[in-house]
């Protein structure tokens, strides 16, 4: 029996006042994608001019590898691999929240402008203030939240609805793209080259500071998103239904929007705006789990797998870690977007 044939068993875990409902199939999909992401991470750690087998990589992580492998694996390669997993996890989760709020598969942060807002804030920090990783993260968060506030207010008309949020976000994305181009023109050649490489979405030269930035983003936002998971599912049924079941629609939507924007900003600060992961991961997770609702954790682990696998592909294709991972996700994401638009058109939604 394959993973896709697992029965749809459902259970509930209760601890005092709290209860957690789960599906056996969803738990198994999460475990499988997490295991695949971990295996991809191990393969990436063994890839390079100093090649190692998966067994040697595991032994090295526990301090028993070949001579000289400890520095290469733990100090040089491990930060990059961990950033790939953490950033992918965050992008998948943020994409699931945005798509659920907008009730639109195109409602991911890199389409609706929230990712571009974080990128613009980070570029201001890099180009104008020559910022390091912590200051770049702060700039990304400020840019993302400012964009979220602007899009939310412009999309407001007796509430915020999905397609209006997407359309306003696309307009904001175009404006922010122009602002980014202006920053490039004003920058000197060295900073412009550094920013251009970062804007593609790159894991090159990641260190433990970037790992801490990505991990901090997850620690601060993931518990909030999971705490509002039930409200997010109810919001998918419509504001009237959610209100009738005791969920304040606008307040819940605003909290989730801020949490997902902060999550997007921190992932962008750690690795740049890696394209299409936030869009593809929730849709792939929903098709694998065959479950309604936002599928938050399956989408998050799917995102981790996508970025980790893309990083592995870049290293195997070029024999080095110089190719930005955003190139691979951009090529694959373009094909995915064409397939998604074809499906939406066939369903009569566009």
JSON list of C-alpha atoms in Angstrom, two decimals, residues 115-347:
[
{"chain": "A", "resi": 115, "resn": "UNK", "atom": "CA", "xyz": [7.13, 39.40, -0.79]},
{"chain": "A", "resi": 116, "resn": "UNK", "atom": "CA", "xyz": [8.11, 42.35, -2.99]},
{"chain": "A", "resi": 117, "resn": "UNK", "atom": "CA", "xyz": [7.50, 44.70, -0.08]},
{"chain": "A", "resi": 118, "resn": "UNK", "atom": "CA", "xyz": [9.84, 42.67, 2.09]},
{"chain": "A", "resi": 119, "resn": "UNK", "atom": "CA", "xyz": [12.40, 42.60, -0.72]},
{"chain": "A", "resi": 120, "resn": "UNK", "atom": "CA", "xyz": [12.20, 46.38, -1.17]},
{"chain": "A", "resi": 121, "resn": "UNK", "atom": "CA", "xyz": [12.69, 46.93, 2.56]},
{"chain": "A", "resi": 122, "resn": "UNK", "atom": "CA", "xyz": [15.68, 44.62, 2.61]},
{"chain": "A", "resi": 123, "resn": "UNK", "atom": "CA", "xyz": [17.19, 46.31, -0.46]},
{"chain": "A", "resi": 124, "resn": "UNK", "atom": "CA", "xyz": [16.89, 49.71, 1.22]},
{"chain": "A", "resi": 125, "resn": "UNK", "atom": "CA", "xyz": [18.86, 48.29, 4.15]},
{"chain": "A", "resi": 126, "resn": "UNK", "atom": "CA", "xyz": [21.49, 46.67, 1.89]},
{"chain": "A", "resi": 127, "resn": "UNK", "atom": "CA", "xyz": [22.00, 49.46, -0.64]},
{"chain": "A", "resi": 128, "resn": "UNK", "atom": "CA", "xyz": [21.42, 52.63, 1.37]},
{"chain": "A", "resi": 129, "resn": "UNK", "atom": "CA", "xyz": [22.65, 51.55, 4.80]},
{"chain": "A", "resi": 130, "resn": "UNK", "atom": "CA", "xyz": [25.14, 48.76, 3.95]},
{"chain": "A", "resi": 131, "resn": "UNK", "atom": "CA", "xyz": [23.33, 46.59, 6.50]},
{"chain": "A", "resi": 132, "resn": "UNK", "atom": "CA", "xyz": [24.27, 43.19, 7.84]},
{"chain": "A", "resi": 133, "resn": "UNK", "atom": "CA", "xyz": [21.92, 40.25, 8.31]},
{"chain": "A", "resi": 134, "resn": "UNK", "atom": "CA", "xyz": [20.05, 41.53, 11.43]},
{"chain": "A", "resi": 135, "resn": "UNK", "atom": "CA", "xyz": [19.47, 44.99, 9.91]},
{"chain": "A", "resi": 136, "resn": "UNK", "atom": "CA", "xyz": [18.44, 43.44, 6.60]},
{"chain": "A", "resi": 137, "resn": "UNK", "atom": "CA", "xyz": [15.90, 41.29, 8.44]},
{"chain": "A", "resi": 138, "resn": "UNK", "atom": "CA", "xyz": [14.51, 44.38, 10.18]},
{"chain": "A", "resi": 139, "resn": "UNK", "atom": "CA", "xyz": [14.25, 46.20, 6.86]},
{"chain": "A", "resi": 140, "resn": "UNK", "atom": "CA", "xyz": [12.46, 43.24, 5.29]},
{"chain": "A", "resi": 141, "resn": "UNK", "atom": "CA", "xyz": [9.96, 43.07, 8.16]},
{"chain": "A", "resi": 142, "resn": "UNK", "atom": "CA", "xyz": [9.28, 46.81, 8.01]},
{"chain": "A", "resi": 143, "resn": "UNK", "atom": "CA", "xyz": [8.87, 46.74, 4.23]},
{"chain": "A", "resi": 144, "resn": "UNK", "atom": "CA", "xyz": [6.60, 43.71, 4.34]},
{"chain": "A", "resi": 145, "resn": "UNK", "atom": "CA", "xyz": [4.36, 45.10, 7.09]},
{"chain": "A", "resi": 146, "resn": "UNK", "atom": "CA", "xyz": [4.14, 48.52, 5.41]},
{"chain": "A", "resi": 147, "resn": "UNK", "atom": "CA", "xyz": [3.11, 46.84, 2.15]},
{"chain": "A", "resi": 148, "resn": "UNK", "atom": "CA", "xyz": [0.57, 44.67, 3.97]},
{"chain": "A", "resi": 149, "resn": "UNK", "atom": "CA", "xyz": [-0.96, 47.73, 5.63]},
{"chain": "A", "resi": 150, "resn": "UNK", "atom": "CA", "xyz": [-1.18, 49.62, 2.33]},
{"chain": "A", "resi": 151, "resn": "UNK", "atom": "CA", "xyz": [-2.68, 46.68, 0.42]},
{"chain": "A", "resi": 152, "resn": "UNK", "atom": "CA", "xyz": [-5.14, 45.95, 3.23]},
{"chain": "A", "resi": 153, "resn": "UNK", "atom": "CA", "xyz": [-6.38, 49.55, 3.38]},
{"chain": "A", "resi": 154, "resn": "UNK", "atom": "CA", "xyz": [-6.62, 49.91, -0.41]},
{"chain": "A", "resi": 155, "resn": "UNK", "atom": "CA", "xyz": [-8.53, 46.62, -0.67]},
{"chain": "A", "resi": 156, "resn": "UNK", "atom": "CA", "xyz": [-10.94, 47.55, 2.14]},
{"chain": "A", "resi": 157, "resn": "UNK", "atom": "CA", "xyz": [-14.56, 48.05, 1.14]},
{"chain": "A", "resi": 158, "resn": "UNK", "atom": "CA", "xyz": [-16.90, 46.86, 3.87]},
{"chain": "A", "resi": 159, "resn": "UNK", "atom": "CA", "xyz": [-14.31, 44.20, 4.53]},
{"chain": "A", "resi": 160, "resn": "UNK", "atom": "CA", "xyz": [-11.46, 42.65, 2.56]},
{"chain": "A", "resi": 161, "resn": "UNK", "atom": "CA", "xyz": [-12.28, 40.00, -0.03]},
{"chain": "A", "resi": 162, "resn": "UNK", "atom": "CA", "xyz": [-10.00, 37.58, -1.83]},
{"chain": "A", "resi": 163, "resn": "UNK", "atom": "CA", "xyz": [-9.94, 38.74, -5.45]},
{"chain": "A", "resi": 164, "resn": "UNK", "atom": "CA", "xyz": [-9.78, 42.42, -4.47]},
{"chain": "A", "resi": 165, "resn": "UNK", "atom": "CA", "xyz": [-6.79, 41.70, -2.22]},
{"chain": "A", "resi": 166, "resn": "UNK", "atom": "CA", "xyz": [-5.07, 39.83, -5.07]},
{"chain": "A", "resi": 167, "resn": "UNK", "atom": "CA", "xyz": [-5.69, 42.60, -7.60]},
{"chain": "A", "resi": 168, "resn": "UNK", "atom": "CA", "xyz": [-4.52, 45.38, -5.29]},
{"chain": "A", "resi": 169, "resn": "UNK", "atom": "CA", "xyz": [-1.50, 43.26, -4.36]},
{"chain": "A", "resi": 170, "resn": "UNK", "atom": "CA", "xyz": [-0.55, 42.80, -8.01]},
{"chain": "A", "resi": 171, "resn": "UNK", "atom": "CA", "xyz": [-0.68, 46.57, -8.47]},
{"chain": "A", "resi": 172, "resn": "UNK", "atom": "CA", "xyz": [1.47, 47.06, -5.37]},
{"chain": "A", "resi": 173, "resn": "UNK", "atom": "CA", "xyz": [3.91, 44.50, -6.73]},
{"chain": "A", "resi": 174, "resn": "UNK", "atom": "CA", "xyz": [4.32, 46.52, -9.93]},
{"chain": "A", "resi": 175, "resn": "UNK", "atom": "CA", "xyz": [4.95, 49.73, -7.96]},
{"chain": "A", "resi": 176, "resn": "UNK", "atom": "CA", "xyz": [7.49, 48.01, -5.72]},
{"chain": "A", "resi": 177, "resn": "UNK", "atom": "CA", "xyz": [9.22, 46.54, -8.76]},
{"chain": "A", "resi": 178, "resn": "UNK", "atom": "CA", "xyz": [9.73, 50.08, -10.08]},
{"chain": "A", "resi": 179, "resn": "UNK", "atom": "CA", "xyz": [11.05, 51.20, -6.68]},
{"chain": "A", "resi": 180, "resn": "UNK", "atom": "CA", "xyz": [13.49, 48.29, -6.70]},
{"chain": "A", "resi": 181, "resn": "UNK", "atom": "CA", "xyz": [14.75, 49.27, -10.16]},
{"chain": "A", "resi": 182, "resn": "UNK", "atom": "CA", "xyz": [15.29, 52.84, -8.91]},
{"chain": "A", "resi": 183, "resn": "UNK", "atom": "CA", "xyz": [17.36, 51.52, -6.01]},
{"chain": "A", "resi": 184, "resn": "UNK", "atom": "CA", "xyz": [19.56, 49.61, -8.47]},
{"chain": "A", "resi": 185, "resn": "UNK", "atom": "CA", "xyz": [20.13, 52.77, -10.52]},
{"chain": "A", "resi": 186, "resn": "UNK", "atom": "CA", "xyz": [21.13, 54.76, -7.43]},
{"chain": "A", "resi": 187, "resn": "UNK", "atom": "CA", "xyz": [23.49, 52.10, -6.06]},
{"chain": "A", "resi": 188, "resn": "UNK", "atom": "CA", "xyz": [27.18, 51.75, -6.85]},
{"chain": "A", "resi": 189, "resn": "UNK", "atom": "CA", "xyz": [28.21, 48.80, -9.00]},
{"chain": "A", "resi": 190, "resn": "UNK", "atom": "CA", "xyz": [29.38, 46.60, -6.10]},
{"chain": "A", "resi": 191, "resn": "UNK", "atom": "CA", "xyz": [26.22, 46.92, -4.04]},
{"chain": "A", "resi": 192, "resn": "UNK", "atom": "CA", "xyz": [24.04, 46.63, -7.14]},
{"chain": "A", "resi": 193, "resn": "UNK", "atom": "CA", "xyz": [25.71, 43.33, -8.07]},
{"chain": "A", "resi": 194, "resn": "UNK", "atom": "CA", "xyz": [25.30, 42.04, -4.51]},
{"chain": "A", "resi": 195, "resn": "UNK", "atom": "CA", "xyz": [21.65, 43.05, -4.42]},
{"chain": "A", "resi": 196, "resn": "UNK", "atom": "CA", "xyz": [20.95, 41.59, -7.88]},
{"chain": "A", "resi": 197, "resn": "UNK", "atom": "CA", "xyz": [22.33, 38.20, -6.83]},
{"chain": "A", "resi": 198, "resn": "UNK", "atom": "CA", "xyz": [20.30, 38.31, -3.63]},
{"chain": "A", "resi": 199, "resn": "UNK", "atom": "CA", "xyz": [17.08, 39.33, -5.48]},
{"chain": "A", "resi": 200, "resn": "UNK", "atom": "CA", "xyz": [17.17, 36.18, -7.61]},
{"chain": "A", "resi": 201, "resn": "UNK", "atom": "CA", "xyz": [16.88, 34.11, -4.44]},
{"chain": "A", "resi": 202, "resn": "UNK", "atom": "CA", "xyz": [20.22, 32.68, -3.45]},
{"chain": "A", "resi": 203, "resn": "UNK", "atom": "CA", "xyz": [21.59, 30.39, -0.74]},
{"chain": "A", "resi": 204, "resn": "UNK", "atom": "CA", "xyz": [25.21, 31.16, -1.59]},
{"chain": "A", "resi": 205, "resn": "UNK", "atom": "CA", "xyz": [27.49, 32.12, 1.32]},
{"chain": "A", "resi": 206, "resn": "UNK", "atom": "CA", "xyz": [24.80, 31.55, 3.95]},
{"chain": "A", "resi": 207, "resn": "UNK", "atom": "CA", "xyz": [26.15, 31.38, 7.49]},
{"chain": "A", "resi": 208, "resn": "UNK", "atom": "CA", "xyz": [24.85, 30.78, 11.00]},
{"chain": "A", "resi": 209, "resn": "UNK", "atom": "CA", "xyz": [23.55, 34.35, 11.22]},
{"chain": "A", "resi": 210, "resn": "UNK", "atom": "CA", "xyz": [21.15, 33.60, 8.35]},
{"chain": "A", "resi": 211, "resn": "UNK", "atom": "CA", "xyz": [20.12, 30.37, 10.08]},
{"chain": "A", "resi": 212, "resn": "UNK", "atom": "CA", "xyz": [19.27, 32.34, 13.22]},
{"chain": "A", "resi": 213, "resn": "UNK", "atom": "CA", "xyz": [17.26, 34.90, 11.22]},
{"chain": "A", "resi": 214, "resn": "UNK", "atom": "CA", "xyz": [15.18, 32.19, 9.53]},
{"chain": "A", "resi": 215, "resn": "UNK", "atom": "CA", "xyz": [14.74, 30.23, 12.76]},
{"chain": "A", "resi": 216, "resn": "UNK", "atom": "CA", "xyz": [13.68, 33.35, 14.67]},
{"chain": "A", "resi": 217, "resn": "UNK", "atom": "CA", "xyz": [11.03, 34.06, 12.04]},
{"chain": "A", "resi": 218, "resn": "UNK", "atom": "CA", "xyz": [9.60, 30.58, 12.48]},
{"chain": "A", "resi": 219, "resn": "UNK", "atom": "CA", "xyz": [9.70, 30.69, 16.28]},
{"chain": "A", "resi": 220, "resn": "UNK", "atom": "CA", "xyz": [7.84, 34.01, 16.40]},
{"chain": "A", "resi": 221, "resn": "UNK", "atom": "CA", "xyz": [5.17, 33.31, 13.78]},
{"chain": "A", "resi": 222, "resn": "UNK", "atom": "CA", "xyz": [4.48, 29.57, 13.47]},
{"chain": "A", "resi": 223, "resn": "UNK", "atom": "CA", "xyz": [2.81, 29.23, 16.92]},
{"chain": "A", "resi": 224, "resn": "UNK", "atom": "CA", "xyz": [0.53, 32.19, 16.12]},
{"chain": "A", "resi": 225, "resn": "UNK", "atom": "CA", "xyz": [-0.45, 30.77, 12.74]},
{"chain": "A", "resi": 226, "resn": "UNK", "atom": "CA", "xyz": [-1.17, 27.33, 14.20]},
{"chain": "A", "resi": 227, "resn": "UNK", "atom": "CA", "xyz": [-3.19, 28.87, 17.03]},
{"chain": "A", "resi": 228, "resn": "UNK", "atom": "CA", "xyz": [-5.40, 30.54, 14.41]},
{"chain": "A", "resi": 229, "resn": "UNK", "atom": "CA", "xyz": [-5.58, 27.47, 12.16]},
{"chain": "A", "resi": 230, "resn": "UNK", "atom": "CA", "xyz": [-9.20, 26.68, 13.06]},
{"chain": "A", "resi": 231, "resn": "UNK", "atom": "CA", "xyz": [-10.24, 30.29, 12.45]},
{"chain": "A", "resi": 232, "resn": "UNK", "atom": "CA", "xyz": [-8.48, 30.17, 9.09]},
{"chain": "A", "resi": 233, "resn": "UNK", "atom": "CA", "xyz": [-10.50, 27.08, 8.12]},
{"chain": "A", "resi": 234, "resn": "UNK", "atom": "CA", "xyz": [-13.73, 28.82, 9.13]},
{"chain": "A", "resi": 235, "resn": "UNK", "atom": "CA", "xyz": [-12.82, 31.95, 7.17]},
{"chain": "A", "resi": 236, "resn": "UNK", "atom": "CA", "xyz": [-12.63, 29.80, 4.02]},
{"chain": "A", "resi": 237, "resn": "UNK", "atom": "CA", "xyz": [-16.39, 29.18, 4.45]},
{"chain": "A", "resi": 238, "resn": "UNK", "atom": "CA", "xyz": [-17.11, 32.90, 4.24]},
{"chain": "A", "resi": 239, "resn": "UNK", "atom": "CA", "xyz": [-17.29, 35.78, 6.68]},
{"chain": "A", "resi": 240, "resn": "UNK", "atom": "CA", "xyz": [-20.96, 35.26, 7.52]},
{"chain": "A", "resi": 241, "resn": "UNK", "atom": "CA", "xyz": [-20.43, 31.61, 8.41]},
{"chain": "A", "resi": 242, "resn": "UNK", "atom": "CA", "xyz": [-17.31, 32.39, 10.44]},
{"chain": "A", "resi": 243, "resn": "UNK", "atom": "CA", "xyz": [-19.11, 35.15, 12.36]},
{"chain": "A", "resi": 244, "resn": "UNK", "atom": "CA", "xyz": [-22.06, 32.86, 13.04]},
{"chain": "A", "resi": 245, "resn": "UNK", "atom": "CA", "xyz": [-19.63, 30.32, 14.55]},
{"chain": "A", "resi": 246, "resn": "UNK", "atom": "CA", "xyz": [-18.10, 32.92, 16.85]},
{"chain": "A", "resi": 247, "resn": "UNK", "atom": "CA", "xyz": [-15.03, 33.95, 14.84]},
{"chain": "A", "resi": 248, "resn": "UNK", "atom": "CA", "xyz": [-14.53, 37.72, 14.26]},
{"chain": "A", "resi": 249, "resn": "UNK", "atom": "CA", "xyz": [-13.65, 37.74, 10.53]},
{"chain": "A", "resi": 250, "resn": "UNK", "atom": "CA", "xyz": [-11.73, 40.99, 10.10]},
{"chain": "A", "resi": 251, "resn": "UNK", "atom": "CA", "xyz": [-9.75, 40.75, 13.31]},
{"chain": "A", "resi": 252, "resn": "UNK", "atom": "CA", "xyz": [-8.79, 37.14, 12.61]},
{"chain": "A", "resi": 253, "resn": "UNK", "atom": "CA", "xyz": [-7.88, 37.97, 9.02]},
{"chain": "A", "resi": 254, "resn": "UNK", "atom": "CA", "xyz": [-5.71, 40.89, 10.13]},
{"chain": "A", "resi": 255, "resn": "UNK", "atom": "CA", "xyz": [-3.81, 38.79, 12.69]},
{"chain": "A", "resi": 256, "resn": "UNK", "atom": "CA", "xyz": [-3.19, 36.02, 10.16]},
{"chain": "A", "resi": 257, "resn": "UNK", "atom": "CA", "xyz": [-2.16, 38.53, 7.51]},
{"chain": "A", "resi": 258, "resn": "UNK", "atom": "CA", "xyz": [0.38, 40.13, 9.85]},
{"chain": "A", "resi": 259, "resn": "UNK", "atom": "CA", "xyz": [1.76, 36.75, 10.92]},
{"chain": "A", "resi": 260, "resn": "UNK", "atom": "CA", "xyz": [2.13, 35.49, 7.34]},
{"chain": "A", "resi": 261, "resn": "UNK", "atom": "CA", "xyz": [3.68, 38.80, 6.26]},
{"chain": "A", "resi": 262, "resn": "UNK", "atom": "CA", "xyz": [6.22, 38.63, 9.09]},
{"chain": "A", "resi": 263, "resn": "UNK", "atom": "CA", "xyz": [7.01, 35.05, 8.14]},
{"chain": "A", "resi": 264, "resn": "UNK", "atom": "CA", "xyz": [7.49, 36.04, 4.50]},
{"chain": "A", "resi": 265, "resn": "UNK", "atom": "CA", "xyz": [9.73, 38.94, 5.48]},
{"chain": "A", "resi": 266, "resn": "UNK", "atom": "CA", "xyz": [12.02, 36.80, 7.63]},
{"chain": "A", "resi": 267, "resn": "UNK", "atom": "CA", "xyz": [12.41, 34.15, 4.93]},
{"chain": "A", "resi": 268, "resn": "UNK", "atom": "CA", "xyz": [13.13, 36.83, 2.33]},
{"chain": "A", "resi": 269, "resn": "UNK", "atom": "CA", "xyz": [15.73, 38.37, 4.65]},
{"chain": "A", "resi": 270, "resn": "UNK", "atom": "CA", "xyz": [17.47, 35.00, 5.07]},
{"chain": "A", "resi": 271, "resn": "UNK", "atom": "CA", "xyz": [17.64, 33.91, 1.43]},
{"chain": "A", "resi": 272, "resn": "UNK", "atom": "CA", "xyz": [16.09, 36.51, -0.84]},
{"chain": "A", "resi": 273, "resn": "UNK", "atom": "CA", "xyz": [12.76, 36.19, -2.66]},
{"chain": "A", "resi": 274, "resn": "UNK", "atom": "CA", "xyz": [12.89, 32.59, -3.91]},
{"chain": "A", "resi": 275, "resn": "UNK", "atom": "CA", "xyz": [10.08, 32.54, -6.50]},
{"chain": "A", "resi": 276, "resn": "UNK", "atom": "CA", "xyz": [7.03, 30.27, -6.77]},
{"chain": "A", "resi": 277, "resn": "UNK", "atom": "CA", "xyz": [7.65, 28.14, -3.67]},
{"chain": "A", "resi": 278, "resn": "UNK", "atom": "CA", "xyz": [4.91, 29.87, -1.68]},
{"chain": "A", "resi": 279, "resn": "UNK", "atom": "CA", "xyz": [2.54, 29.43, -4.61]},
{"chain": "A", "resi": 280, "resn": "UNK", "atom": "CA", "xyz": [3.26, 25.80, -5.47]},
{"chain": "A", "resi": 281, "resn": "UNK", "atom": "CA", "xyz": [3.75, 24.20, -2.05]},
{"chain": "A", "resi": 282, "resn": "UNK", "atom": "CA", "xyz": [0.15, 24.64, -0.72]},
{"chain": "A", "resi": 283, "resn": "UNK", "atom": "CA", "xyz": [-1.38, 23.38, -3.96]},
{"chain": "A", "resi": 284, "resn": "UNK", "atom": "CA", "xyz": [0.89, 20.34, -4.12]},
{"chain": "A", "resi": 285, "resn": "UNK", "atom": "CA", "xyz": [0.19, 19.57, -0.45]},
{"chain": "A", "resi": 286, "resn": "UNK", "atom": "CA", "xyz": [-3.57, 19.80, -0.98]},
{"chain": "A", "resi": 287, "resn": "UNK", "atom": "CA", "xyz": [-3.42, 17.42, -3.92]},
{"chain": "A", "resi": 288, "resn": "UNK", "atom": "CA", "xyz": [-1.37, 14.88, -1.99]},
{"chain": "A", "resi": 289, "resn": "UNK", "atom": "CA", "xyz": [-3.36, 15.01, 1.25]},
{"chain": "A", "resi": 290, "resn": "UNK", "atom": "CA", "xyz": [-6.70, 15.23, -0.61]},
{"chain": "A", "resi": 291, "resn": "UNK", "atom": "CA", "xyz": [-7.99, 17.26, 2.33]},
{"chain": "A", "resi": 292, "resn": "UNK", "atom": "CA", "xyz": [-9.99, 20.46, 2.35]},
{"chain": "A", "resi": 293, "resn": "UNK", "atom": "CA", "xyz": [-8.78, 23.45, 4.32]},
{"chain": "A", "resi": 294, "resn": "UNK", "atom": "CA", "xyz": [-5.46, 25.30, 4.41]},
{"chain": "A", "resi": 295, "resn": "UNK", "atom": "CA", "xyz": [-3.24, 22.21, 5.04]},
{"chain": "A", "resi": 296, "resn": "UNK", "atom": "CA", "xyz": [-0.75, 24.36, 6.93]},
{"chain": "A", "resi": 297, "resn": "UNK", "atom": "CA", "xyz": [1.84, 21.82, 8.06]},
{"chain": "A", "resi": 298, "resn": "UNK", "atom": "CA", "xyz": [1.76, 19.70, 4.87]},
{"chain": "A", "resi": 299, "resn": "UNK", "atom": "CA", "xyz": [2.29, 22.90, 2.84]},
{"chain": "A", "resi": 300, "resn": "UNK", "atom": "CA", "xyz": [5.15, 23.95, 5.12]},
{"chain": "A", "resi": 301, "resn": "UNK", "atom": "CA", "xyz": [6.99, 20.62, 4.83]},
{"chain": "A", "resi": 302, "resn": "UNK", "atom": "CA", "xyz": [6.34, 20.55, 1.08]},
{"chain": "A", "resi": 303, "resn": "UNK", "atom": "CA", "xyz": [7.97, 23.98, 0.82]},
{"chain": "A", "resi": 304, "resn": "UNK", "atom": "CA", "xyz": [10.96, 22.72, 2.82]},
{"chain": "A", "resi": 305, "resn": "UNK", "atom": "CA", "xyz": [11.30, 19.78, 0.44]},
{"chain": "A", "resi": 306, "resn": "UNK", "atom": "CA", "xyz": [11.00, 21.99, -2.68]},
{"chain": "A", "resi": 307, "resn": "UNK", "atom": "CA", "xyz": [13.72, 24.45, -1.64]},
{"chain": "A", "resi": 308, "resn": "UNK", "atom": "CA", "xyz": [16.04, 21.74, -0.33]},
{"chain": "A", "resi": 309, "resn": "UNK", "atom": "CA", "xyz": [15.62, 19.71, -3.52]},
{"chain": "A", "resi": 310, "resn": "UNK", "atom": "CA", "xyz": [16.12, 22.81, -5.69]},
{"chain": "A", "resi": 311, "resn": "UNK", "atom": "CA", "xyz": [19.34, 23.58, -3.80]},
{"chain": "A", "resi": 312, "resn": "UNK", "atom": "CA", "xyz": [20.53, 20.03, -4.41]},
{"chain": "A", "resi": 313, "resn": "UNK", "atom": "CA", "xyz": [19.71, 20.33, -8.12]},
{"chain": "A", "resi": 314, "resn": "UNK", "atom": "CA", "xyz": [21.68, 23.58, -8.46]},
{"chain": "A", "resi": 315, "resn": "UNK", "atom": "CA", "xyz": [24.76, 21.95, -6.95]},
{"chain": "A", "resi": 316, "resn": "UNK", "atom": "CA", "xyz": [24.46, 18.74, -8.99]},
{"chain": "A", "resi": 317, "resn": "UNK", "atom": "CA", "xyz": [23.90, 20.65, -12.26]},
{"chain": "A", "resi": 318, "resn": "UNK", "atom": "CA", "xyz": [26.87, 23.00, -11.95]},
{"chain": "A", "resi": 319, "resn": "UNK", "atom": "CA", "xyz": [29.19, 21.02, -9.71]},
{"chain": "A", "resi": 320, "resn": "UNK", "atom": "CA", "xyz": [29.30, 24.00, -7.33]},
{"chain": "A", "resi": 321, "resn": "UNK", "atom": "CA", "xyz": [27.00, 26.13, -5.17]},
{"chain": "A", "resi": 322, "resn": "UNK", "atom": "CA", "xyz": [27.26, 29.26, -7.34]},
{"chain": "A", "resi": 323, "resn": "UNK", "atom": "CA", "xyz": [23.96, 28.97, -9.25]},
{"chain": "A", "resi": 324, "resn": "UNK", "atom": "CA", "xyz": [21.19, 30.79, -7.31]},
{"chain": "A", "resi": 325, "resn": "UNK", "atom": "CA", "xyz": [18.46, 28.44, -6.20]},
{"chain": "A", "resi": 326, "resn": "UNK", "atom": "CA", "xyz": [15.87, 30.93, -7.44]},
{"chain": "A", "resi": 327, "resn": "UNK", "atom": "CA", "xyz": [16.85, 30.10, -11.01]},
{"chain": "A", "resi": 328, "resn": "UNK", "atom": "CA", "xyz": [15.72, 26.49, -10.57]},
{"chain": "A", "resi": 329, "resn": "UNK", "atom": "CA", "xyz": [12.50, 27.37, -8.71]},
{"chain": "A", "resi": 330, "resn": "UNK", "atom": "CA", "xyz": [11.77, 30.09, -11.27]},
{"chain": "A", "resi": 331, "resn": "UNK", "atom": "CA", "xyz": [12.02, 27.70, -14.22]},
{"chain": "A", "resi": 332, "resn": "UNK", "atom": "CA", "xyz": [9.96, 25.02, -12.49]},
{"chain": "A", "resi": 333, "resn": "UNK", "atom": "CA", "xyz": [7.52, 27.61, -11.15]},
{"chain": "A", "resi": 334, "resn": "UNK", "atom": "CA", "xyz": [6.90, 29.10, -14.58]},
{"chain": "A", "resi": 335, "resn": "UNK", "atom": "CA", "xyz": [5.82, 25.70, -15.89]},
{"chain": "A", "resi": 336, "resn": "UNK", "atom": "CA", "xyz": [3.69, 25.18, -12.77]},
{"chain": "A", "resi": 337, "resn": "UNK", "atom": "CA", "xyz": [2.01, 28.58, -13.19]},
{"chain": "A", "resi": 338, "resn": "UNK", "atom": "CA", "xyz": [1.13, 27.81, -16.81]},
{"chain": "A", "resi": 339, "resn": "UNK", "atom": "CA", "xyz": [-0.38, 24.48, -15.70]},
{"chain": "A", "resi": 340, "resn": "UNK", "atom": "CA", "xyz": [-2.30, 26.18, -12.87]},
{"chain": "A", "resi": 341, "resn": "UNK", "atom": "CA", "xyz": [-3.71, 28.89, -15.14]},
{"chain": "A", "resi": 342, "resn": "UNK", "atom": "CA", "xyz": [-4.78, 26.23, -17.64]},
{"chain": "A", "resi": 343, "resn": "UNK", "atom": "CA", "xyz": [-6.64, 24.40, -14.87]},
{"chain": "A", "resi": 344, "resn": "UNK", "atom": "CA", "xyz": [-8.28, 27.61, -13.62]},
{"chain": "A", "resi": 345, "resn": "UNK", "atom": "CA", "xyz": [-9.39, 28.46, -17.14]},
{"chain": "A", "resi": 346, "resn": "UNK", "atom": "CA", "xyz": [-10.77, 24.95, -17.68]},
{"chain": "A", "resi": 347, "resn": "UNK", "atom": "CA", "xyz": [-12.77, 25.31, -14.47]}
]
